[in-house]
Amino acid sequence: MQKTLRDFEAFLDRSYIIENYLQYNRVLYQKKIMPNKHLADLKPGQFATILAIDIDAQMQHRFCALGFRCGQKIHLLRKGKWLQGPLHVRVGMTEVMLRHRDARYIAITAIGESI
């Protein structure tokens, strides 16, 4: 019982930290401190650094499990050609197909070209 209670308290602490982090990112967006560049704005072959992910906590956990974290380098390999199709990106050593609308929630900085 005691271990379960400690696990639950640790979970609440992590949830509180994540929720505060998301709230902090929303405040930065509202104050226009963050740039208006998003992952969906990249062209194939470009790379950037993830600045923030402004999405609900459940999707935040999913993105985090895939390797999408602030400060992580991301490389856009290719884009779908029809109706804002999916994006094929590499984050670290992981390649992921991502919906265009989800890519709009990922703020980026330091756009560069691959060699």
PDB file of N, CA and C in Angstrom, residues 15 37 66 79-81 96 115:
ATOM      1  N   SER A  15       3.117  14.804 -13.472  1.00  0.00           N
ATOM      2  CA  SER A  15       2.009  15.431 -14.197  1.00  0.00           C
ATOM      3  C   SER A  15       1.986  16.934 -13.950  1.00  0.00           C
ATOM      4  N   LYS A  37       7.743  29.808 -36.619  1.00  0.00           N
ATOM      5  CA  LYS A  37       8.173  28.714 -37.476  1.00  0.00           C
ATOM      6  C   LYS A  37       7.749  27.394 -36.855  1.00  0.00           C
ATOM      7  N   LEU A  66       8.375   9.117 -28.740  1.00  0.00           N
ATOM      8  CA  LEU A  66       8.950   8.984 -30.079  1.00  0.00           C
ATOM      9  C   LEU A  66      10.271   9.729 -30.225  1.00  0.00           C
ATOM     10  N   LYS A  79       7.983  15.184 -47.778  1.00  0.00           N
ATOM     11  CA  LYS A  79       6.610  15.610 -47.492  1.00  0.00           C
ATOM     12  C   LYS A  79       5.665  14.939 -48.465  1.00  0.00           C
ATOM     13  N   GLY A  80       4.439  14.682 -47.997  1.00  0.00           N
ATOM     14  CA  GLY A  80       3.401  14.201 -48.900  1.00  0.00           C
ATOM     15  C   GLY A  80       3.001  15.326 -49.841  1.00  0.00           C
ATOM     16  N   LYS A  81       2.708  14.999 -51.076  1.00  0.00           N
ATOM     17  CA  LYS A  81       2.438  16.034 -52.084  1.00  0.00           C
ATOM     18  C   LYS A  81       0.967  16.442 -52.168  1.00  0.00           C
ATOM     19  N   VAL A  96       9.983   8.935 -38.337  1.00  0.00           N
ATOM     20  CA  VAL A  96       8.561   8.952 -38.000  1.00  0.00           C
ATOM     21  C   VAL A  96       7.790   9.618 -39.120  1.00  0.00           C
ATOM     22  N   ILE A 115      23.631  18.727 -46.003  1.00  0.00           N
ATOM     23  CA  ILE A 115      24.708  18.722 -47.006  1.00  0.00           C
ATOM     24  C   ILE A 115      24.545  17.547 -47.936  1.00  0.00           C
TER      25      ILE A 115
END
